[in-house]
Amino acid sequence: MSWGTELWDQFDSLDKHTQWGIDFLERYAKFVKERIEIEQNYAKQLRNLVKKYCPKRSSKDEEPRFTSCIAFFNILNELNDYAGQREVVAEEMAHRVYGELMRYAHDLKTERKMHLQEGRKAQQYLDMCWKQMDNSKKKFERECREAEKAQQSYERLDNDTNATKADVEKAKQQLNLRTHMADENKNEYAAQLQNFNGEQHKHFYVVIPQIYKQLQEMDERRTIKLSECYRGFADSERKVIPIISKCLEGMILAAKSVDERRDSQMVVDSFKSGFEPPGDFPFEDYSQHIYRTISDGTISASKQESGKMDAKTTVGKAKGKLWLFGKKPKPQSPPLTPTSLFTSSTPNGSQFLTFSIEPVHYCMNEIKTGKPRIPSFRSLKRGWSVKMGPALEDFSHLPPEQRRKKLQQRIDELNRELQKESDQKEALNKMKDVYEKNPQMGDPGSLQPKLAETMNNIDRLRMEIHKNEAWLSEVEGKTGGRGDRRHSSDINHLVTQGRESPEGSYTDDANQEVRGPTQQHGHHNEFDDEFEDDDPLPAIGHCKAIYPFDGHNEGTLAMKEGEVLYIIEEDKGDGWTRARRQNGEEGYVPTSYIDVTLEKNSKGS
């Protein structure tokens, strides 16, 4: 099937068809261009989305730690890679499909124009041959008519008797002339006709089929090119499918990496303070005076039991000093009626108190609804230290566990810096040796300032590491021994119950108790001092000042180097210890400035 034989007379139709093919090619190229723009915009929007939700890692503290956050950021990275693959698709389509289509469309237009011009030229040449043949035909026809007229005129004069011989000769010569011209035009017409028939045969069987064949091949190549572009369009997408699949697999792996247990443990590690929960509240007996009133015992027995009850009450108060958010609220204890308790006797004759349910319930309600006191200095000091602004160098403002982590991180960073400085020192020494062996390479003295600076940096870093390691060992020692010290402190309270007066005074001899003025239970001051308790806390140890401390801030205690103070409250992890002088002046001193000794009889000794 060939256009030259089948469509020999459809030149205009083929002209329109080939133009439609080029227009369709350009339309598909426009489609590919718009698809490329969609891919590029899609990739750009994906990258902007990833950039919007990616963390701005300005500091190490903001780096993601939880597995859910890390998984999300891994998904963002995979999505960023996915956006990159969309860009690859756009680039491949632009290079392999769109660019090729535009170049081919330009070549196709040029080739089509050339073939159509050849067809038009062949048609024009055939038309010219036909005109020449037609002109010779008309001329031959005209000459034949003229010769026929000359013959008729000659015959008429030859038959006319009145015609002269000269007129007859002239008519005969005219007939011969016209006959000769008719013969010549006949020969020319025959030649032109033969030439036209030959050109026409050549036109319709050689020239036009060749031109149409070229147009047909051109159109078929256009169709093949479209097919290749269709395939390339799909291949551009198919090539990135494995990488896109890896991106999606990476997202699935990121989702599987989420560990809720690990995240929970990270929350514990991030916010664990290292403090121990507060212990149980002791029962405070407000009915001892009522018991004295209704008791049948002797005055000495009452005094002895009263002394024991006062000691227990004082121990209860001393234990109750440590409140979670400040001082423990003191309940307003109204007087209880004698009917709320009674005495019982044991087989050995001793008496003990037995409480009914109503007074205990009444006392518990009073404890719950008691008037809260002003918070202790420790809570105020903690709030003040938070508002101070920048963190302290030794992280003493942090709880023990967080302080230990911060110190460990700083030590690791300092060790890395020390390693860098050591490597630099080693490199400078090697360079100095090379300069000394080969003076033409450089002056060894020029390296001396850099070496001195590096040595100073190394010494500074070692001092910093030593200082931070000392703080770290202090924190680890406190964290490790806090439970033991608290346990021993509780034991000391229990052991010294009978050796504390109601006012909290302490003596070495249990029989030499210093009794203070009688307290009236159920009535206490409406105003409570902001930083002092009504009853002084018992000493749980002593300390010696290693460095002097000015104590300008409110609530702190100034001390001189070598001064011995009583410890009345341990460091709770904030870097401050509550101490007392001999004259009773109390306040907080830095824990790192003192040498603490916790012992049983520190005050007496």
PDB file of N, CA and C in Angstrom, residues 507-585:
ATOM      1  N   THR A 507      20.950  17.215 124.124  1.00  0.00           N
ATOM      2  CA  THR A 507      22.021  17.057 125.114  1.00  0.00           C
ATOM      3  C   THR A 507      22.612  15.690 124.982  1.00  0.00           C
ATOM      4  N   ASP A 508      23.838  15.553 125.494  1.00  0.00           N
ATOM      5  CA  ASP A 508      24.505  14.244 125.445  1.00  0.00           C
ATOM      6  C   ASP A 508      23.884  13.287 126.432  1.00  0.00           C
ATOM      7  N   ASP A 509      23.477  13.798 127.541  1.00  0.00           N
ATOM      8  CA  ASP A 509      22.939  12.928 128.586  1.00  0.00           C
ATOM      9  C   ASP A 509      21.435  12.943 128.502  1.00  0.00           C
ATOM     10  N   ALA A 510      20.865  11.741 128.516  1.00  0.00           N
ATOM     11  CA  ALA A 510      19.418  11.672 128.411  1.00  0.00           C
ATOM     12  C   ALA A 510      18.740  12.160 129.661  1.00  0.00           C
ATOM     13  N   ASN A 511      19.441  12.131 130.812  1.00  0.00           N
ATOM     14  CA  ASN A 511      18.822  12.560 132.064  1.00  0.00           C
ATOM     15  C   ASN A 511      18.935  14.051 132.288  1.00  0.00           C
ATOM     16  N   GLN A 512      19.690  14.754 131.406  1.00  0.00           N
ATOM     17  CA  GLN A 512      19.886  16.190 131.564  1.00  0.00           C
ATOM     18  C   GLN A 512      19.149  16.931 130.461  1.00  0.00           C
ATOM     19  N   GLU A 513      17.902  16.739 130.320  1.00  0.00           N
ATOM     20  CA  GLU A 513      17.125  17.422 129.314  1.00  0.00           C
ATOM     21  C   GLU A 513      16.854  18.848 129.746  1.00  0.00           C
ATOM     22  N   VAL A 514      16.972  19.752 128.844  1.00  0.00           N
ATOM     23  CA  VAL A 514      16.676  21.156 129.092  1.00  0.00           C
ATOM     24  C   VAL A 514      15.231  21.400 128.700  1.00  0.00           C
ATOM     25  N   ARG A 515      14.464  21.637 129.643  1.00  0.00           N
ATOM     26  CA  ARG A 515      13.033  21.796 129.384  1.00  0.00           C
ATOM     27  C   ARG A 515      12.742  23.261 129.125  1.00  0.00           C
ATOM     28  N   GLY A 516      12.054  23.519 128.064  1.00  0.00           N
ATOM     29  CA  GLY A 516      11.680  24.886 127.708  1.00  0.00           C
ATOM     30  C   GLY A 516      10.368  25.243 128.340  1.00  0.00           C
ATOM     31  N   PRO A 517       9.893  26.401 128.092  1.00  0.00           N
ATOM     32  CA  PRO A 517       8.582  26.831 128.613  1.00  0.00           C
ATOM     33  C   PRO A 517       7.481  25.957 128.053  1.00  0.00           C
ATOM     34  N   THR A 518       6.448  25.784 128.858  1.00  0.00           N
ATOM     35  CA  THR A 518       5.335  24.912 128.482  1.00  0.00           C
ATOM     36  C   THR A 518       4.605  25.495 127.285  1.00  0.00           C
ATOM     37  N   GLN A 519       4.349  24.609 126.313  1.00  0.00           N
ATOM     38  CA  GLN A 519       3.606  25.028 125.130  1.00  0.00           C
ATOM     39  C   GLN A 519       2.133  24.828 125.370  1.00  0.00           C
ATOM     40  N   GLN A 520       1.340  25.724 124.885  1.00  0.00           N
ATOM     41  CA  GLN A 520      -0.105  25.585 124.924  1.00  0.00           C
ATOM     42  C   GLN A 520      -0.571  25.066 123.587  1.00  0.00           C
ATOM     43  N   HIS A 521      -0.924  23.768 123.570  1.00  0.00           N
ATOM     44  CA  HIS A 521      -1.348  23.136 122.330  1.00  0.00           C
ATOM     45  C   HIS A 521      -2.684  23.719 121.895  1.00  0.00           C
ATOM     46  N   GLY A 522      -2.816  23.765 120.582  1.00  0.00           N
ATOM     47  CA  GLY A 522      -4.056  24.282 120.014  1.00  0.00           C
ATOM     48  C   GLY A 522      -4.016  25.771 119.777  1.00  0.00           C
ATOM     49  N   HIS A 523      -2.962  26.480 120.267  1.00  0.00           N
ATOM     50  CA  HIS A 523      -2.855  27.914 120.041  1.00  0.00           C
ATOM     51  C   HIS A 523      -1.454  28.203 119.567  1.00  0.00           C
ATOM     52  N   HIS A 524      -1.293  28.806 118.425  1.00  0.00           N
ATOM     53  CA  HIS A 524       0.006  29.257 117.960  1.00  0.00           C
ATOM     54  C   HIS A 524      -0.186  30.560 117.192  1.00  0.00           C
ATOM     55  N   ASN A 525       0.980  31.182 116.954  1.00  0.00           N
ATOM     56  CA  ASN A 525       0.967  32.515 116.350  1.00  0.00           C
ATOM     57  C   ASN A 525       0.271  32.508 115.003  1.00  0.00           C
ATOM     58  N   GLU A 526      -0.474  33.552 114.685  1.00  0.00           N
ATOM     59  CA  GLU A 526      -1.034  33.676 113.364  1.00  0.00           C
ATOM     60  C   GLU A 526       0.038  33.989 112.338  1.00  0.00           C
ATOM     61  N   PHE A 527       1.067  34.712 112.801  1.00  0.00           N
ATOM     62  CA  PHE A 527       2.169  35.070 111.871  1.00  0.00           C
ATOM     63  C   PHE A 527       3.306  34.093 112.057  1.00  0.00           C
ATOM     64  N   ASP A 528       3.784  33.502 110.984  1.00  0.00           N
ATOM     65  CA  ASP A 528       4.903  32.566 110.998  1.00  0.00           C
ATOM     66  C   ASP A 528       6.048  33.223 110.265  1.00  0.00           C
ATOM     67  N   ASP A 529       7.218  33.170 110.843  1.00  0.00           N
ATOM     68  CA  ASP A 529       8.364  33.814 110.186  1.00  0.00           C
ATOM     69  C   ASP A 529       8.616  33.175 108.834  1.00  0.00           C
ATOM     70  N   GLU A 530       9.058  33.980 107.853  1.00  0.00           N
ATOM     71  CA  GLU A 530       9.148  33.505 106.470  1.00  0.00           C
ATOM     72  C   GLU A 530      10.233  32.468 106.289  1.00  0.00           C
ATOM     73  N   PHE A 531      11.323  32.566 107.028  1.00  0.00           N
ATOM     74  CA  PHE A 531      12.444  31.666 106.796  1.00  0.00           C
ATOM     75  C   PHE A 531      12.785  30.822 108.026  1.00  0.00           C
ATOM     76  N   GLU A 532      12.084  30.953 109.117  1.00  0.00           N
ATOM     77  CA  GLU A 532      12.388  30.182 110.318  1.00  0.00           C
ATOM     78  C   GLU A 532      11.133  29.474 110.792  1.00  0.00           C
ATOM     79  N   ASP A 533      11.333  28.301 111.405  1.00  0.00           N
ATOM     80  CA  ASP A 533      10.234  27.574 112.010  1.00  0.00           C
ATOM     81  C   ASP A 533      10.050  28.058 113.444  1.00  0.00           C
ATOM     82  N   ASP A 534       8.920  27.718 114.015  1.00  0.00           N
ATOM     83  CA  ASP A 534       8.704  28.038 115.425  1.00  0.00           C
ATOM     84  C   ASP A 534       9.697  27.282 116.293  1.00  0.00           C
ATOM     85  N   ASP A 535       9.976  26.027 115.971  1.00  0.00           N
ATOM     86  CA  ASP A 535      10.900  25.205 116.744  1.00  0.00           C
ATOM     87  C   ASP A 535      12.144  24.988 115.909  1.00  0.00           C
ATOM     88  N   PRO A 536      13.341  25.177 116.475  1.00  0.00           N
ATOM     89  CA  PRO A 536      14.574  24.955 115.701  1.00  0.00           C
ATOM     90  C   PRO A 536      14.726  23.490 115.336  1.00  0.00           C
ATOM     91  N   LEU A 537      15.240  23.264 114.131  1.00  0.00           N
ATOM     92  CA  LEU A 537      15.458  21.892 113.672  1.00  0.00           C
ATOM     93  C   LEU A 537      16.650  21.288 114.381  1.00  0.00           C
ATOM     94  N   PRO A 538      16.637  19.973 114.648  1.00  0.00           N
ATOM     95  CA  PRO A 538      17.797  19.335 115.306  1.00  0.00           C
ATOM     96  C   PRO A 538      18.963  19.242 114.330  1.00  0.00           C
ATOM     97  N   ALA A 539      20.148  19.305 114.869  1.00  0.00           N
ATOM     98  CA  ALA A 539      21.357  19.175 114.054  1.00  0.00           C
ATOM     99  C   ALA A 539      21.562  17.711 113.688  1.00  0.00           C
ATOM    100  N   ILE A 540      21.872  17.478 112.411  1.00  0.00           N
ATOM    101  CA  ILE A 540      22.105  16.099 111.946  1.00  0.00           C
ATOM    102  C   ILE A 540      23.559  15.893 111.567  1.00  0.00           C
ATOM    103  N   GLY A 541      24.409  16.882 111.838  1.00  0.00           N
ATOM    104  CA  GLY A 541      25.818  16.758 111.517  1.00  0.00           C
ATOM    105  C   GLY A 541      26.488  18.106 111.639  1.00  0.00           C
ATOM    106  N   HIS A 542      27.706  18.183 111.243  1.00  0.00           N
ATOM    107  CA  HIS A 542      28.425  19.444 111.264  1.00  0.00           C
ATOM    108  C   HIS A 542      29.238  19.554 109.982  1.00  0.00           C
ATOM    109  N   CYS A 543      29.733  20.767 109.731  1.00  0.00           N
ATOM    110  CA  CYS A 543      30.513  21.015 108.533  1.00  0.00           C
ATOM    111  C   CYS A 543      31.594  22.030 108.844  1.00  0.00           C
ATOM    112  N   LYS A 544      32.590  22.038 107.971  1.00  0.00           N
ATOM    113  CA  LYS A 544      33.699  22.980 108.091  1.00  0.00           C
ATOM    114  C   LYS A 544      33.825  23.738 106.777  1.00  0.00           C
ATOM    115  N   ALA A 545      33.901  25.068 106.875  1.00  0.00           N
ATOM    116  CA  ALA A 545      33.967  25.901 105.676  1.00  0.00           C
ATOM    117  C   ALA A 545      35.331  25.761 105.006  1.00  0.00           C
ATOM    118  N   ILE A 546      35.325  25.354 103.750  1.00  0.00           N
ATOM    119  CA  ILE A 546      36.573  25.234 102.984  1.00  0.00           C
ATOM    120  C   ILE A 546      36.941  26.589 102.390  1.00  0.00           C
ATOM    121  N   TYR A 547      35.915  27.340 101.949  1.00  0.00           N
ATOM    122  CA  TYR A 547      36.133  28.658 101.366  1.00  0.00           C
ATOM    123  C   TYR A 547      35.236  29.655 102.085  1.00  0.00           C
ATOM    124  N   PRO A 548      35.618  30.910 102.097  1.00  0.00           N
ATOM    125  CA  PRO A 548      34.729  31.921 102.702  1.00  0.00           C
ATOM    126  C   PRO A 548      33.535  32.200 101.801  1.00  0.00           C
ATOM    127  N   PHE A 549      32.432  32.580 102.413  1.00  0.00           N
ATOM    128  CA  PHE A 549      31.202  32.877 101.675  1.00  0.00           C
ATOM    129  C   PHE A 549      30.609  34.160 102.244  1.00  0.00           C
ATOM    130  N   ASP A 550      30.287  35.133 101.352  1.00  0.00           N
ATOM    131  CA  ASP A 550      29.805  36.445 101.804  1.00  0.00           C
ATOM    132  C   ASP A 550      28.380  36.383 102.327  1.00  0.00           C
ATOM    133  N   GLY A 551      27.516  35.677 101.600  1.00  0.00           N
ATOM    134  CA  GLY A 551      26.130  35.570 102.044  1.00  0.00           C
ATOM    135  C   GLY A 551      25.378  36.872 101.944  1.00  0.00           C
ATOM    136  N   HIS A 552      25.531  37.581 100.819  1.00  0.00           N
ATOM    137  CA  HIS A 552      24.820  38.850 100.639  1.00  0.00           C
ATOM    138  C   HIS A 552      23.342  38.638 100.395  1.00  0.00           C
ATOM    139  N   ASN A 553      22.974  37.544  99.703  1.00  0.00           N
ATOM    140  CA  ASN A 553      21.570  37.332  99.355  1.00  0.00           C
ATOM    141  C   ASN A 553      20.754  36.991 100.593  1.00  0.00           C
ATOM    142  N   GLU A 554      19.484  37.306 100.501  1.00  0.00           N
ATOM    143  CA  GLU A 554      18.598  37.061 101.630  1.00  0.00           C
ATOM    144  C   GLU A 554      18.405  35.563 101.824  1.00  0.00           C
ATOM    145  N   GLY A 555      18.507  35.126 103.093  1.00  0.00           N
ATOM    146  CA  GLY A 555      18.330  33.721 103.411  1.00  0.00           C
ATOM    147  C   GLY A 555      19.616  32.927 103.430  1.00  0.00           C
ATOM    148  N   THR A 556      20.741  33.528 102.980  1.00  0.00           N
ATOM    149  CA  THR A 556      22.021  32.834 103.021  1.00  0.00           C
ATOM    150  C   THR A 556      22.750  33.167 104.312  1.00  0.00           C
ATOM    151  N   LEU A 557      23.749  32.397 104.608  1.00  0.00           N
ATOM    152  CA  LEU A 557      24.509  32.532 105.849  1.00  0.00           C
ATOM    153  C   LEU A 557      25.966  32.761 105.498  1.00  0.00           C
ATOM    154  N   ALA A 558      26.509  33.878 105.947  1.00  0.00           N
ATOM    155  CA  ALA A 558      27.921  34.157 105.693  1.00  0.00           C
ATOM    156  C   ALA A 558      28.790  33.300 106.591  1.00  0.00           C
ATOM    157  N   MET A 559      29.953  32.924 106.087  1.00  0.00           N
ATOM    158  CA  MET A 559      30.870  32.091 106.875  1.00  0.00           C
ATOM    159  C   MET A 559      32.296  32.407 106.455  1.00  0.00           C
ATOM    160  N   LYS A 560      33.197  32.137 107.385  1.00  0.00           N
ATOM    161  CA  LYS A 560      34.614  32.332 107.156  1.00  0.00           C
ATOM    162  C   LYS A 560      35.282  30.980 106.904  1.00  0.00           C
ATOM    163  N   GLU A 561      36.445  31.025 106.305  1.00  0.00           N
ATOM    164  CA  GLU A 561      37.188  29.794 106.027  1.00  0.00           C
ATOM    165  C   GLU A 561      37.600  29.150 107.345  1.00  0.00           C
ATOM    166  N   GLY A 562      37.297  27.865 107.473  1.00  0.00           N
ATOM    167  CA  GLY A 562      37.631  27.127 108.680  1.00  0.00           C
ATOM    168  C   GLY A 562      36.550  27.161 109.739  1.00  0.00           C
ATOM    169  N   GLU A 563      35.480  27.950 109.548  1.00  0.00           N
ATOM    170  CA  GLU A 563      34.419  28.035 110.549  1.00  0.00           C
ATOM    171  C   GLU A 563      33.602  26.744 110.566  1.00  0.00           C
ATOM    172  N   VAL A 564      33.229  26.295 111.775  1.00  0.00           N
ATOM    173  CA  VAL A 564      32.462  25.058 111.961  1.00  0.00           C
ATOM    174  C   VAL A 564      31.008  25.434 112.216  1.00  0.00           C
ATOM    175  N   LEU A 565      30.106  24.810 111.455  1.00  0.00           N
ATOM    176  CA  LEU A 565      28.676  25.065 111.569  1.00  0.00           C
ATOM    177  C   LEU A 565      27.942  23.757 111.766  1.00  0.00           C
ATOM    178  N   TYR A 566      26.706  23.883 112.265  1.00  0.00           N
ATOM    179  CA  TYR A 566      25.856  22.710 112.416  1.00  0.00           C
ATOM    180  C   TYR A 566      25.024  22.520 111.146  1.00  0.00           C
ATOM    181  N   ILE A 567      24.848  21.277 110.733  1.00  0.00           N
ATOM    182  CA  ILE A 567      23.998  20.946 109.588  1.00  0.00           C
ATOM    183  C   ILE A 567      22.613  20.593 110.120  1.00  0.00           C
ATOM    184  N   ILE A 568      21.614  21.333 109.684  1.00  0.00           N
ATOM    185  CA  ILE A 568      20.242  21.046 110.129  1.00  0.00           C
ATOM    186  C   ILE A 568      19.373  20.566 108.967  1.00  0.00           C
ATOM    187  N   GLU A 569      19.876  20.681 107.746  1.00  0.00           N
ATOM    188  CA  GLU A 569      19.119  20.177 106.592  1.00  0.00           C
ATOM    189  C   GLU A 569      20.102  19.906 105.462  1.00  0.00           C
ATOM    190  N   GLU A 570      20.012  18.700 104.898  1.00  0.00           N
ATOM    191  CA  GLU A 570      20.959  18.293 103.868  1.00  0.00           C
ATOM    192  C   GLU A 570      20.655  18.983 102.535  1.00  0.00           C
ATOM    193  N   ASP A 571      21.628  18.879 101.651  1.00  0.00           N
ATOM    194  CA  ASP A 571      21.458  19.358 100.271  1.00  0.00           C
ATOM    195  C   ASP A 571      20.455  18.451  99.553  1.00  0.00           C
ATOM    196  N   LYS A 572      19.410  19.047  99.006  1.00  0.00           N
ATOM    197  CA  LYS A 572      18.379  18.287  98.289  1.00  0.00           C
ATOM    198  C   LYS A 572      18.660  18.182  96.793  1.00  0.00           C
ATOM    199  N   GLY A 573      19.883  18.486  96.398  1.00  0.00           N
ATOM    200  CA  GLY A 573      20.222  18.393  94.984  1.00  0.00           C
ATOM    201  C   GLY A 573      20.307  19.734  94.291  1.00  0.00           C
ATOM    202  N   ASP A 574      20.036  20.836  95.026  1.00  0.00           N
ATOM    203  CA  ASP A 574      20.080  22.158  94.391  1.00  0.00           C
ATOM    204  C   ASP A 574      21.373  22.901  94.688  1.00  0.00           C
ATOM    205  N   GLY A 575      22.313  22.235  95.416  1.00  0.00           N
ATOM    206  CA  GLY A 575      23.611  22.855  95.674  1.00  0.00           C
ATOM    207  C   GLY A 575      23.660  23.708  96.915  1.00  0.00           C
ATOM    208  N   TRP A 576      22.628  23.676  97.773  1.00  0.00           N
ATOM    209  CA  TRP A 576      22.583  24.488  98.994  1.00  0.00           C
ATOM    210  C   TRP A 576      22.313  23.593 100.204  1.00  0.00           C
ATOM    211  N   THR A 577      22.973  23.894 101.305  1.00  0.00           N
ATOM    212  CA  THR A 577      22.819  23.155 102.565  1.00  0.00           C
ATOM    213  C   THR A 577      22.437  24.143 103.658  1.00  0.00           C
ATOM    214  N   ARG A 578      21.493  23.759 104.470  1.00  0.00           N
ATOM    215  CA  ARG A 578      21.032  24.634 105.554  1.00  0.00           C
ATOM    216  C   ARG A 578      21.886  24.378 106.792  1.00  0.00           C
ATOM    217  N   ALA A 579      22.426  25.445 107.336  1.00  0.00           N
ATOM    218  CA  ALA A 579      23.353  25.328 108.477  1.00  0.00           C
ATOM    219  C   ALA A 579      22.950  26.318 109.566  1.00  0.00           C
ATOM    220  N   ARG A 580      23.563  26.137 110.773  1.00  0.00           N
ATOM    221  CA  ARG A 580      23.271  26.979 111.931  1.00  0.00           C
ATOM    222  C   ARG A 580      24.566  27.246 112.681  1.00  0.00           C
ATOM    223  N   ARG A 581      24.695  28.502 113.154  1.00  0.00           N
ATOM    224  CA  ARG A 581      25.845  28.859 113.987  1.00  0.00           C
ATOM    225  C   ARG A 581      25.578  28.500 115.436  1.00  0.00           C
ATOM    226  N   GLN A 582      26.599  28.732 116.284  1.00  0.00           N
ATOM    227  CA  GLN A 582      26.444  28.492 117.722  1.00  0.00           C
ATOM    228  C   GLN A 582      25.402  29.421 118.320  1.00  0.00           C
ATOM    229  N   ASN A 583      25.325  30.652 117.769  1.00  0.00           N
ATOM    230  CA  ASN A 583      24.382  31.624 118.337  1.00  0.00           C
ATOM    231  C   ASN A 583      22.951  31.416 117.842  1.00  0.00           C
ATOM    232  N   GLY A 584      22.723  30.379 117.047  1.00  0.00           N
ATOM    233  CA  GLY A 584      21.375  30.074 116.576  1.00  0.00           C
ATOM    234  C   GLY A 584      21.035  30.681 115.232  1.00  0.00           C
ATOM    235  N   GLU A 585      21.929  31.469 114.627  1.00  0.00           N
ATOM    236  CA  GLU A 585      21.662  32.069 113.318  1.00  0.00           C
ATOM    237  C   GLU A 585      21.691  30.984 112.247  1.00  0.00           C
TER     238      GLU A 585
END
